[in-house]
JSON list of C-alpha atoms in Angstrom, two decimals:
[
{"chain": "A", "resi": 1, "resn": "UNK", "atom": "CA", "xyz": [92.68, -73.52, -5.55]},
{"chain": "A", "resi": 2, "resn": "UNK", "atom": "CA", "xyz": [92.48, -73.04, -1.20]},
{"chain": "A", "resi": 3, "resn": "UNK", "atom": "CA", "xyz": [89.11, -72.37, -1.64]},
{"chain": "A", "resi": 4, "resn": "UNK", "atom": "CA", "xyz": [87.86, -70.89, 2.16]},
{"chain": "A", "resi": 5, "resn": "UNK", "atom": "CA", "xyz": [90.79, -71.20, 5.02]},
{"chain": "A", "resi": 6, "resn": "UNK", "atom": "CA", "xyz": [89.28, -71.47, 8.61]},
{"chain": "A", "resi": 7, "resn": "UNK", "atom": "CA", "xyz": [91.98, -70.63, 11.75]},
{"chain": "A", "resi": 8, "resn": "UNK", "atom": "CA", "xyz": [91.82, -71.32, 13.41]},
{"chain": "A", "resi": 9, "resn": "UNK", "atom": "CA", "xyz": [90.96, -75.57, 13.32]},
{"chain": "A", "resi": 10, "resn": "UNK", "atom": "CA", "xyz": [90.76, -75.60, 17.09]},
{"chain": "A", "resi": 11, "resn": "UNK", "atom": "CA", "xyz": [90.67, -73.40, 21.03]},
{"chain": "A", "resi": 12, "resn": "UNK", "atom": "CA", "xyz": [89.71, -74.16, 24.54]},
{"chain": "A", "resi": 13, "resn": "UNK", "atom": "CA", "xyz": [88.06, -70.79, 25.57]},
{"chain": "A", "resi": 14, "resn": "UNK", "atom": "CA", "xyz": [87.64, -71.21, 29.38]},
{"chain": "A", "resi": 15, "resn": "UNK", "atom": "CA", "xyz": [84.12, -68.74, 29.96]},
{"chain": "A", "resi": 16, "resn": "UNK", "atom": "CA", "xyz": [84.63, -64.71, 29.48]},
{"chain": "A", "resi": 17, "resn": "UNK", "atom": "CA", "xyz": [87.28, -65.56, 27.18]},
{"chain": "A", "resi": 18, "resn": "UNK", "atom": "CA", "xyz": [87.47, -63.19, 24.18]},
{"chain": "A", "resi": 19, "resn": "UNK", "atom": "CA", "xyz": [88.55, -65.00, 21.06]},
{"chain": "A", "resi": 20, "resn": "UNK", "atom": "CA", "xyz": [88.15, -63.96, 16.83]},
{"chain": "A", "resi": 21, "resn": "UNK", "atom": "CA", "xyz": [87.36, -66.52, 13.72]},
{"chain": "A", "resi": 22, "resn": "UNK", "atom": "CA", "xyz": [89.27, -65.70, 10.93]},
{"chain": "A", "resi": 23, "resn": "UNK", "atom": "CA", "xyz": [88.72, -67.06, 7.46]},
{"chain": "A", "resi": 24, "resn": "UNK", "atom": "CA", "xyz": [89.14, -66.18, 4.44]},
{"chain": "A", "resi": 25, "resn": "UNK", "atom": "CA", "xyz": [88.28, -67.20, 0.28]},
{"chain": "A", "resi": 26, "resn": "UNK", "atom": "CA", "xyz": [90.07, -66.75, -1.95]},
{"chain": "A", "resi": 27, "resn": "UNK", "atom": "CA", "xyz": [87.55, -66.82, -5.02]},
{"chain": "A", "resi": 28, "resn": "UNK", "atom": "CA", "xyz": [86.55, -64.12, -5.25]},
{"chain": "A", "resi": 29, "resn": "UNK", "atom": "CA", "xyz": [82.49, -64.97, -4.28]},
{"chain": "A", "resi": 30, "resn": "UNK", "atom": "CA", "xyz": [80.43, -62.42, -3.16]},
{"chain": "A", "resi": 31, "resn": "UNK", "atom": "CA", "xyz": [78.37, -63.31, 0.07]},
{"chain": "A", "resi": 32, "resn": "UNK", "atom": "CA", "xyz": [80.05, -64.93, 3.41]},
{"chain": "A", "resi": 33, "resn": "UNK", "atom": "CA", "xyz": [78.54, -66.84, 5.77]},
{"chain": "A", "resi": 34, "resn": "UNK", "atom": "CA", "xyz": [78.73, -67.95, 9.19]},
{"chain": "A", "resi": 35, "resn": "UNK", "atom": "CA", "xyz": [76.46, -70.90, 10.90]},
{"chain": "A", "resi": 36, "resn": "UNK", "atom": "CA", "xyz": [77.50, -73.38, 13.95]},
{"chain": "A", "resi": 37, "resn": "UNK", "atom": "CA", "xyz": [76.36, -76.89, 13.70]},
{"chain": "A", "resi": 38, "resn": "UNK", "atom": "CA", "xyz": [76.00, -78.24, 17.00]},
{"chain": "A", "resi": 39, "resn": "UNK", "atom": "CA", "xyz": [74.19, -82.19, 17.38]},
{"chain": "A", "resi": 40, "resn": "UNK", "atom": "CA", "xyz": [71.08, -82.47, 16.36]},
{"chain": "A", "resi": 41, "resn": "UNK", "atom": "CA", "xyz": [70.42, -79.05, 15.67]},
{"chain": "A", "resi": 42, "resn": "UNK", "atom": "CA", "xyz": [71.17, -79.44, 11.62]},
{"chain": "A", "resi": 43, "resn": "UNK", "atom": "CA", "xyz": [73.78, -75.88, 10.21]},
{"chain": "A", "resi": 44, "resn": "UNK", "atom": "CA", "xyz": [72.52, -72.33, 12.03]},
{"chain": "A", "resi": 45, "resn": "UNK", "atom": "CA", "xyz": [73.21, -70.00, 10.68]},
{"chain": "A", "resi": 46, "resn": "UNK", "atom": "CA", "xyz": [74.24, -66.81, 12.47]},
{"chain": "A", "resi": 47, "resn": "UNK", "atom": "CA", "xyz": [76.36, -63.65, 11.06]},
{"chain": "A", "resi": 48, "resn": "UNK", "atom": "CA", "xyz": [76.57, -63.18, 6.75]},
{"chain": "A", "resi": 49, "resn": "UNK", "atom": "CA", "xyz": [77.86, -60.37, 4.52]},
{"chain": "A", "resi": 50, "resn": "UNK", "atom": "CA", "xyz": [75.63, -60.85, 1.02]},
{"chain": "A", "resi": 51, "resn": "UNK", "atom": "CA", "xyz": [79.29, -58.32, 0.32]},
{"chain": "A", "resi": 52, "resn": "UNK", "atom": "CA", "xyz": [81.87, -56.75, 0.45]},
{"chain": "A", "resi": 53, "resn": "UNK", "atom": "CA", "xyz": [80.63, -53.91, 3.61]},
{"chain": "A", "resi": 54, "resn": "UNK", "atom": "CA", "xyz": [77.73, -55.15, 4.75]},
{"chain": "A", "resi": 55, "resn": "UNK", "atom": "CA", "xyz": [76.55, -57.24, 7.34]},
{"chain": "A", "resi": 56, "resn": "UNK", "atom": "CA", "xyz": [73.77, -58.71, 8.84]},
{"chain": "A", "resi": 57, "resn": "UNK", "atom": "CA", "xyz": [72.13, -61.47, 11.68]},
{"chain": "A", "resi": 58, "resn": "UNK", "atom": "CA", "xyz": [71.29, -64.18, 10.87]},
{"chain": "A", "resi": 59, "resn": "UNK", "atom": "CA", "xyz": [68.96, -67.13, 13.34]},
{"chain": "A", "resi": 60, "resn": "UNK", "atom": "CA", "xyz": [71.06, -66.60, 16.09]},
{"chain": "A", "resi": 61, "resn": "UNK", "atom": "CA", "xyz": [73.02, -63.99, 16.29]},
{"chain": "A", "resi": 62, "resn": "UNK", "atom": "CA", "xyz": [72.89, -63.27, 20.23]},
{"chain": "A", "resi": 63, "resn": "UNK", "atom": "CA", "xyz": [76.99, -63.55, 21.95]},
{"chain": "A", "resi": 64, "resn": "UNK", "atom": "CA", "xyz": [78.84, -62.88, 18.63]},
{"chain": "A", "resi": 65, "resn": "UNK", "atom": "CA", "xyz": [80.04, -60.09, 16.09]},
{"chain": "A", "resi": 66, "resn": "UNK", "atom": "CA", "xyz": [81.63, -59.37, 12.67]},
{"chain": "A", "resi": 67, "resn": "UNK", "atom": "CA", "xyz": [84.24, -57.99, 10.20]},
{"chain": "A", "resi": 68, "resn": "UNK", "atom": "CA", "xyz": [84.07, -57.92, 6.75]},
{"chain": "A", "resi": 69, "resn": "UNK", "atom": "CA", "xyz": [86.80, -56.94, 6.53]},
{"chain": "A", "resi": 70, "resn": "UNK", "atom": "CA", "xyz": [87.74, -56.88, 3.31]},
{"chain": "A", "resi": 71, "resn": "UNK", "atom": "CA", "xyz": [86.48, -59.22, -0.42]},
{"chain": "A", "resi": 72, "resn": "UNK", "atom": "CA", "xyz": [88.10, -61.81, 0.75]},
{"chain": "A", "resi": 73, "resn": "UNK", "atom": "CA", "xyz": [87.59, -61.53, 4.75]},
{"chain": "A", "resi": 74, "resn": "UNK", "atom": "CA", "xyz": [85.30, -62.28, 6.77]},
{"chain": "A", "resi": 75, "resn": "UNK", "atom": "CA", "xyz": [85.36, -62.79, 10.80]},
{"chain": "A", "resi": 76, "resn": "UNK", "atom": "CA", "xyz": [83.55, -64.28, 13.49]},
{"chain": "A", "resi": 77, "resn": "UNK", "atom": "CA", "xyz": [84.52, -62.43, 17.39]},
{"chain": "A", "resi": 78, "resn": "UNK", "atom": "CA", "xyz": [83.52, -63.72, 20.30]},
{"chain": "A", "resi": 79, "resn": "UNK", "atom": "CA", "xyz": [83.56, -61.12, 23.19]},
{"chain": "A", "resi": 80, "resn": "UNK", "atom": "CA", "xyz": [82.66, -63.01, 26.43]},
{"chain": "A", "resi": 81, "resn": "UNK", "atom": "CA", "xyz": [82.58, -66.78, 25.75]},
{"chain": "A", "resi": 82, "resn": "UNK", "atom": "CA", "xyz": [80.30, -68.89, 27.32]},
{"chain": "A", "resi": 83, "resn": "UNK", "atom": "CA", "xyz": [79.51, -72.60, 27.26]},
{"chain": "A", "resi": 84, "resn": "UNK", "atom": "CA", "xyz": [76.38, -71.97, 24.95]},
{"chain": "A", "resi": 85, "resn": "UNK", "atom": "CA", "xyz": [79.07, -71.02, 22.39]},
{"chain": "A", "resi": 86, "resn": "UNK", "atom": "CA", "xyz": [81.03, -73.98, 22.20]},
{"chain": "A", "resi": 87, "resn": "UNK", "atom": "CA", "xyz": [80.14, -75.64, 18.54]},
{"chain": "A", "resi": 88, "resn": "UNK", "atom": "CA", "xyz": [81.78, -76.66, 15.73]},
{"chain": "A", "resi": 89, "resn": "UNK", "atom": "CA", "xyz": [82.17, -72.98, 13.42]},
{"chain": "A", "resi": 90, "resn": "UNK", "atom": "CA", "xyz": [81.87, -73.05, 9.02]},
{"chain": "A", "resi": 91, "resn": "UNK", "atom": "CA", "xyz": [82.78, -70.29, 6.91]},
{"chain": "A", "resi": 92, "resn": "UNK", "atom": "CA", "xyz": [81.24, -70.50, 3.12]},
{"chain": "A", "resi": 93, "resn": "UNK", "atom": "CA", "xyz": [81.01, -68.55, 0.69]},
{"chain": "A", "resi": 94, "resn": "UNK", "atom": "CA", "xyz": [78.91, -68.30, -2.65]},
{"chain": "A", "resi": 95, "resn": "UNK", "atom": "CA", "xyz": [79.91, -66.40, -5.57]},
{"chain": "A", "resi": 96, "resn": "UNK", "atom": "CA", "xyz": [76.44, -63.68, -6.56]},
{"chain": "A", "resi": 97, "resn": "UNK", "atom": "CA", "xyz": [74.37, -64.59, -9.13]},
{"chain": "A", "resi": 98, "resn": "UNK", "atom": "CA", "xyz": [75.15, -67.82, -10.58]},
{"chain": "A", "resi": 99, "resn": "UNK", "atom": "CA", "xyz": [72.92, -70.11, -9.18]},
{"chain": "A", "resi": 100, "resn": "UNK", "atom": "CA", "xyz": [74.59, -74.20, -10.53]},
{"chain": "A", "resi": 101, "resn": "UNK", "atom": "CA", "xyz": [76.91, -74.37, -7.57]},
{"chain": "A", "resi": 102, "resn": "UNK", "atom": "CA", "xyz": [75.71, -73.54, -4.01]},
{"chain": "A", "resi": 103, "resn": "UNK", "atom": "CA", "xyz": [78.28, -72.75, -0.58]},
{"chain": "A", "resi": 104, "resn": "UNK", "atom": "CA", "xyz": [81.80, -73.58, -1.09]},
{"chain": "A", "resi": 105, "resn": "UNK", "atom": "CA", "xyz": [82.37, -73.95, 3.23]},
{"chain": "A", "resi": 106, "resn": "UNK", "atom": "CA", "xyz": [86.02, -74.37, 5.39]},
{"chain": "A", "resi": 107, "resn": "UNK", "atom": "CA", "xyz": [87.15, -77.10, 6.70]},
{"chain": "A", "resi": 108, "resn": "UNK", "atom": "CA", "xyz": [85.53, -75.65, 10.26]},
{"chain": "A", "resi": 109, "resn": "UNK", "atom": "CA", "xyz": [86.73, -74.43, 13.77]},
{"chain": "A", "resi": 110, "resn": "UNK", "atom": "CA", "xyz": [86.80, -76.57, 16.87]},
{"chain": "A", "resi": 111, "resn": "UNK", "atom": "CA", "xyz": [85.16, -73.80, 20.50]},
{"chain": "A", "resi": 112, "resn": "UNK", "atom": "CA", "xyz": [85.56, -75.82, 23.93]},
{"chain": "A", "resi": 113, "resn": "UNK", "atom": "CA", "xyz": [84.48, -72.68, 25.91]},
{"chain": "A", "resi": 114, "resn": "UNK", "atom": "CA", "xyz": [84.42, -74.39, 29.68]},
{"chain": "B", "resi": 1, "resn": "UNK", "atom": "CA", "xyz": [58.67, -71.57, 11.44]},
{"chain": "B", "resi": 2, "resn": "UNK", "atom": "CA", "xyz": [60.15, -71.85, 9.15]},
{"chain": "B", "resi": 3, "resn": "UNK", "atom": "CA", "xyz": [60.89, -76.10, 9.68]},
{"chain": "B", "resi": 4, "resn": "UNK", "atom": "CA", "xyz": [62.91, -78.73, 7.09]},
{"chain": "B", "resi": 5, "resn": "UNK", "atom": "CA", "xyz": [62.59, -82.56, 8.78]},
{"chain": "B", "resi": 6, "resn": "UNK", "atom": "CA", "xyz": [65.52, -85.01, 7.45]},
{"chain": "B", "resi": 7, "resn": "UNK", "atom": "CA", "xyz": [64.95, -88.65, 9.37]},
{"chain": "B", "resi": 8, "resn": "UNK", "atom": "CA", "xyz": [67.68, -88.72, 11.69]},
{"chain": "B", "resi": 9, "resn": "UNK", "atom": "CA", "xyz": [67.51, -92.06, 12.01]},
{"chain": "B", "resi": 10, "resn": "UNK", "atom": "CA", "xyz": [70.13, -93.44, 10.08]},
{"chain": "B", "resi": 11, "resn": "UNK", "atom": "CA", "xyz": [69.43, -94.77, 6.97]},
{"chain": "B", "resi": 12, "resn": "UNK", "atom": "CA", "xyz": [71.44, -98.79, 6.26]},
{"chain": "B", "resi": 13, "resn": "UNK", "atom": "CA", "xyz": [71.64, -100.18, 3.14]},
{"chain": "B", "resi": 14, "resn": "UNK", "atom": "CA", "xyz": [73.46, -103.04, 1.40]},
{"chain": "B", "resi": 15, "resn": "UNK", "atom": "CA", "xyz": [76.68, -102.05, -1.13]},
{"chain": "B", "resi": 16, "resn": "UNK", "atom": "CA", "xyz": [74.55, -101.59, -5.49]},
{"chain": "B", "resi": 17, "resn": "UNK", "atom": "CA", "xyz": [71.90, -101.54, -3.36]},
{"chain": "B", "resi": 18, "resn": "UNK", "atom": "CA", "xyz": [69.53, -97.52, -3.84]},
{"chain": "B", "resi": 19, "resn": "UNK", "atom": "CA", "xyz": [69.54, -94.97, -1.27]},
{"chain": "B", "resi": 20, "resn": "UNK", "atom": "CA", "xyz": [67.61, -92.86, -0.67]},
{"chain": "B", "resi": 21, "resn": "UNK", "atom": "CA", "xyz": [66.97, -89.64, 1.70]},
{"chain": "B", "resi": 22, "resn": "UNK", "atom": "CA", "xyz": [63.92, -87.35, 1.99]},
{"chain": "B", "resi": 23, "resn": "UNK", "atom": "CA", "xyz": [63.61, -83.90, 3.13]},
{"chain": "B", "resi": 24, "resn": "UNK", "atom": "CA", "xyz": [59.92, -82.64, 4.13]},
{"chain": "B", "resi": 25, "resn": "UNK", "atom": "CA", "xyz": [59.79, -79.42, 5.13]},
{"chain": "B", "resi": 26, "resn": "UNK", "atom": "CA", "xyz": [57.14, -76.12, 5.59]},
{"chain": "B", "resi": 27, "resn": "UNK", "atom": "CA", "xyz": [56.80, -72.81, 5.95]},
{"chain": "B", "resi": 28, "resn": "UNK", "atom": "CA", "xyz": [58.44, -71.87, 2.70]},
{"chain": "B", "resi": 29, "resn": "UNK", "atom": "CA", "xyz": [58.67, -71.62, -0.80]},
{"chain": "B", "resi": 30, "resn": "UNK", "atom": "CA", "xyz": [62.45, -71.97, -1.28]},
{"chain": "B", "resi": 31, "resn": "UNK", "atom": "CA", "xyz": [63.21, -71.03, -5.83]},
{"chain": "B", "resi": 32, "resn": "UNK", "atom": "CA", "xyz": [66.28, -73.73, -5.21]},
{"chain": "B", "resi": 33, "resn": "UNK", "atom": "CA", "xyz": [66.26, -76.91, -3.55]},
{"chain": "B", "resi": 34, "resn": "UNK", "atom": "CA", "xyz": [70.56, -78.07, -2.73]},
{"chain": "B", "resi": 35, "resn": "UNK", "atom": "CA", "xyz": [72.42, -81.07, -0.68]},
{"chain": "B", "resi": 36, "resn": "UNK", "atom": "CA", "xyz": [75.44, -81.30, 0.51]},
{"chain": "B", "resi": 37, "resn": "UNK", "atom": "CA", "xyz": [77.14, -83.91, 1.42]},
{"chain": "B", "resi": 38, "resn": "UNK", "atom": "CA", "xyz": [79.19, -83.62, 5.24]},
{"chain": "B", "resi": 39, "resn": "UNK", "atom": "CA", "xyz": [82.13, -86.24, 6.03]},
{"chain": "B", "resi": 40, "resn": "UNK", "atom": "CA", "xyz": [83.11, -86.62, 10.06]},
{"chain": "B", "resi": 41, "resn": "UNK", "atom": "CA", "xyz": [85.05, -83.79, 10.72]},
{"chain": "B", "resi": 42, "resn": "UNK", "atom": "CA", "xyz": [85.13, -82.28, 7.81]},
{"chain": "B", "resi": 43, "resn": "UNK", "atom": "CA", "xyz": [82.41, -79.34, 6.04]},
{"chain": "B", "resi": 44, "resn": "UNK", "atom": "CA", "xyz": [79.74, -79.90, 3.40]},
{"chain": "B", "resi": 45, "resn": "UNK", "atom": "CA", "xyz": [80.27, -80.33, 0.09]},
{"chain": "B", "resi": 46, "resn": "UNK", "atom": "CA", "xyz": [77.88, -78.60, -2.92]},
{"chain": "B", "resi": 47, "resn": "UNK", "atom": "CA", "xyz": [77.29, -82.01, -4.32]},
{"chain": "B", "resi": 48, "resn": "UNK", "atom": "CA", "xyz": [73.70, -80.93, -6.62]},
{"chain": "B", "resi": 49, "resn": "UNK", "atom": "CA", "xyz": [71.04, -77.93, -6.98]},
{"chain": "B", "resi": 50, "resn": "UNK", "atom": "CA", "xyz": [67.81, -77.85, -7.64]},
{"chain": "B", "resi": 51, "resn": "UNK", "atom": "CA", "xyz": [65.06, -75.62, -9.30]},
{"chain": "B", "resi": 52, "resn": "UNK", "atom": "CA", "xyz": [62.19, -74.99, -8.32]},
{"chain": "B", "resi": 53, "resn": "UNK", "atom": "CA", "xyz": [60.22, -75.29, -11.80]},
{"chain": "B", "resi": 54, "resn": "UNK", "atom": "CA", "xyz": [62.01, -78.68, -12.65]},
{"chain": "B", "resi": 55, "resn": "UNK", "atom": "CA", "xyz": [60.89, -81.95, -11.50]},
{"chain": "B", "resi": 56, "resn": "UNK", "atom": "CA", "xyz": [64.00, -83.41, -11.35]},
{"chain": "B", "resi": 57, "resn": "UNK", "atom": "CA", "xyz": [67.75, -83.57, -11.97]},
{"chain": "B", "resi": 58, "resn": "UNK", "atom": "CA", "xyz": [70.51, -86.21, -12.16]},
{"chain": "B", "resi": 59, "resn": "UNK", "atom": "CA", "xyz": [74.50, -86.28, -11.55]},
{"chain": "B", "resi": 60, "resn": "UNK", "atom": "CA", "xyz": [76.00, -89.34, -11.84]},
{"chain": "B", "resi": 61, "resn": "UNK", "atom": "CA", "xyz": [74.79, -91.23, -9.53]},
{"chain": "B", "resi": 62, "resn": "UNK", "atom": "CA", "xyz": [73.28, -89.15, -8.14]},
{"chain": "B", "resi": 63, "resn": "UNK", "atom": "CA", "xyz": [69.65, -88.48, -8.16]},
{"chain": "B", "resi": 64, "resn": "UNK", "atom": "CA", "xyz": [67.34, -85.80, -7.13]},
{"chain": "B", "resi": 65, "resn": "UNK", "atom": "CA", "xyz": [63.34, -84.75, -7.45]},
{"chain": "B", "resi": 66, "resn": "UNK", "atom": "CA", "xyz": [61.54, -81.72, -6.30]},
{"chain": "B", "resi": 67, "resn": "UNK", "atom": "CA", "xyz": [57.71, -81.38, -5.73]},
{"chain": "B", "resi": 68, "resn": "UNK", "atom": "CA", "xyz": [56.95, -77.92, -4.37]},
{"chain": "B", "resi": 69, "resn": "UNK", "atom": "CA", "xyz": [53.12, -79.12, -4.35]},
{"chain": "B", "resi": 70, "resn": "UNK", "atom": "CA", "xyz": [53.76, -82.04, -1.47]},
{"chain": "B", "resi": 71, "resn": "UNK", "atom": "CA", "xyz": [57.23, -79.96, 0.29]},
{"chain": "B", "resi": 72, "resn": "UNK", "atom": "CA", "xyz": [59.23, -82.80, -0.62]},
{"chain": "B", "resi": 73, "resn": "UNK", "atom": "CA", "xyz": [62.94, -83.06, -1.80]},
{"chain": "B", "resi": 74, "resn": "UNK", "atom": "CA", "xyz": [64.12, -86.73, -2.72]},
{"chain": "B", "resi": 75, "resn": "UNK", "atom": "CA", "xyz": [67.47, -87.30, -2.89]},
{"chain": "B", "resi": 76, "resn": "UNK", "atom": "CA", "xyz": [69.27, -90.71, -4.37]},
{"chain": "B", "resi": 77, "resn": "UNK", "atom": "CA", "xyz": [72.03, -92.66, -5.40]},
{"chain": "B", "resi": 78, "resn": "UNK", "atom": "CA", "xyz": [72.24, -95.35, -7.51]},
{"chain": "B", "resi": 79, "resn": "UNK", "atom": "CA", "xyz": [74.23, -98.09, -7.20]},
{"chain": "B", "resi": 80, "resn": "UNK", "atom": "CA", "xyz": [75.57, -97.58, -3.79]},
{"chain": "B", "resi": 81, "resn": "UNK", "atom": "CA", "xyz": [79.19, -98.46, -2.11]},
{"chain": "B", "resi": 82, "resn": "UNK", "atom": "CA", "xyz": [80.81, -97.69, 1.14]},
{"chain": "B", "resi": 83, "resn": "UNK", "atom": "CA", "xyz": [82.46, -94.49, -0.07]},
{"chain": "B", "resi": 84, "resn": "UNK", "atom": "CA", "xyz": [79.36, -92.99, -0.12]},
{"chain": "B", "resi": 85, "resn": "UNK", "atom": "CA", "xyz": [78.79, -93.63, 3.83]},
{"chain": "B", "resi": 86, "resn": "UNK", "atom": "CA", "xyz": [78.47, -90.15, 4.60]},
{"chain": "B", "resi": 87, "resn": "UNK", "atom": "CA", "xyz": [75.29, -86.88, 6.11]},
{"chain": "B", "resi": 88, "resn": "UNK", "atom": "CA", "xyz": [73.41, -85.72, 3.81]},
{"chain": "B", "resi": 89, "resn": "UNK", "atom": "CA", "xyz": [72.07, -82.61, 4.25]},
{"chain": "B", "resi": 90, "resn": "UNK", "atom": "CA", "xyz": [69.03, -80.83, 3.17]},
{"chain": "B", "resi": 91, "resn": "UNK", "atom": "CA", "xyz": [68.59, -76.95, 1.77]},
{"chain": "B", "resi": 92, "resn": "UNK", "atom": "CA", "xyz": [66.49, -73.80, 0.74]},
{"chain": "B", "resi": 93, "resn": "UNK", "atom": "CA", "xyz": [67.61, -70.95, -0.86]},
{"chain": "B", "resi": 94, "resn": "UNK", "atom": "CA", "xyz": [65.27, -68.13, -2.07]},
{"chain": "B", "resi": 95, "resn": "UNK", "atom": "CA", "xyz": [65.46, -64.92, -4.46]},
{"chain": "B", "resi": 96, "resn": "UNK", "atom": "CA", "xyz": [66.95, -62.42, -2.47]},
{"chain": "B", "resi": 97, "resn": "UNK", "atom": "CA", "xyz": [70.16, -59.91, -2.22]},
{"chain": "B", "resi": 98, "resn": "UNK", "atom": "CA", "xyz": [71.37, -62.34, 0.98]},
{"chain": "B", "resi": 99, "resn": "UNK", "atom": "CA", "xyz": [71.08, -65.62, -0.62]},
{"chain": "B", "resi": 100, "resn": "UNK", "atom": "CA", "xyz": [70.71, -66.92, 2.55]},
{"chain": "B", "resi": 101, "resn": "UNK", "atom": "CA", "xyz": [71.16, -71.12, 2.37]},
{"chain": "B", "resi": 102, "resn": "UNK", "atom": "CA", "xyz": [68.01, -73.30, 5.87]},
{"chain": "B", "resi": 103, "resn": "UNK", "atom": "CA", "xyz": [69.62, -75.66, 6.24]},
{"chain": "B", "resi": 104, "resn": "UNK", "atom": "CA", "xyz": [68.43, -79.24, 7.32]},
{"chain": "B", "resi": 105, "resn": "UNK", "atom": "CA", "xyz": [69.89, -81.57, 10.11]},
{"chain": "B", "resi": 106, "resn": "UNK", "atom": "CA", "xyz": [70.69, -84.09, 7.99]},
{"chain": "B", "resi": 107, "resn": "UNK", "atom": "CA", "xyz": [70.84, -87.66, 7.29]},
{"chain": "B", "resi": 108, "resn": "UNK", "atom": "CA", "xyz": [73.30, -90.55, 8.06]},
{"chain": "B", "resi": 109, "resn": "UNK", "atom": "CA", "xyz": [73.94, -93.69, 5.53]},
{"chain": "B", "resi": 110, "resn": "UNK", "atom": "CA", "xyz": [74.86, -96.14, 6.12]},
{"chain": "B", "resi": 111, "resn": "UNK", "atom": "CA", "xyz": [76.50, -98.43, 2.94]},
{"chain": "B", "resi": 112, "resn": "UNK", "atom": "CA", "xyz": [77.73, -101.54, 4.01]},
{"chain": "B", "resi": 113, "resn": "UNK", "atom": "CA", "xyz": [80.34, -104.22, 1.65]}
]
């Protein structure tokens, strides 16, 4: 009953470095999402994958890329990190068609870019 | 553009009282509205979902109302406890293939013993 697992939990990057945030869910959910959360800004959608094999941009996609590796895994890549990408990143998943349930979130990755 | 407003000022109440949190939205016609709880350092946790054709929904000590005319949802916690202290997020949803949610920035609730 792991739910949504994100790795790493914490990361410090230097400006210009790259990294990939990993996310995996074990609930057989179709849709997966990446959000960032900044103080006073709420959760903002970066990218999403409505189903395996598809990905689409959200509200703030610039500077990020994603890969939906299979139904379980959805990774977020920062190619050249910038201080403006310092944030807490959350991955979430949701099953299709079951409208009594909301998103299941991971515990987050706290990223600092210096 | 779409906008969701939650009171950014923390709500501070006495244990045993009813907490009422507000979510207002503009330029949006959601099919569903959801409420989440978020504790410090943790991801949001789903609490309740209410459909556009439902006026009210209850779950234990929680009650949510949804007024599509006023474009407002109220979230009530009755007989509040210190363990209810957290940030509560409102999120809007509509029926399309993406199942995307748009979140408000949340209201922090502090329940004093």
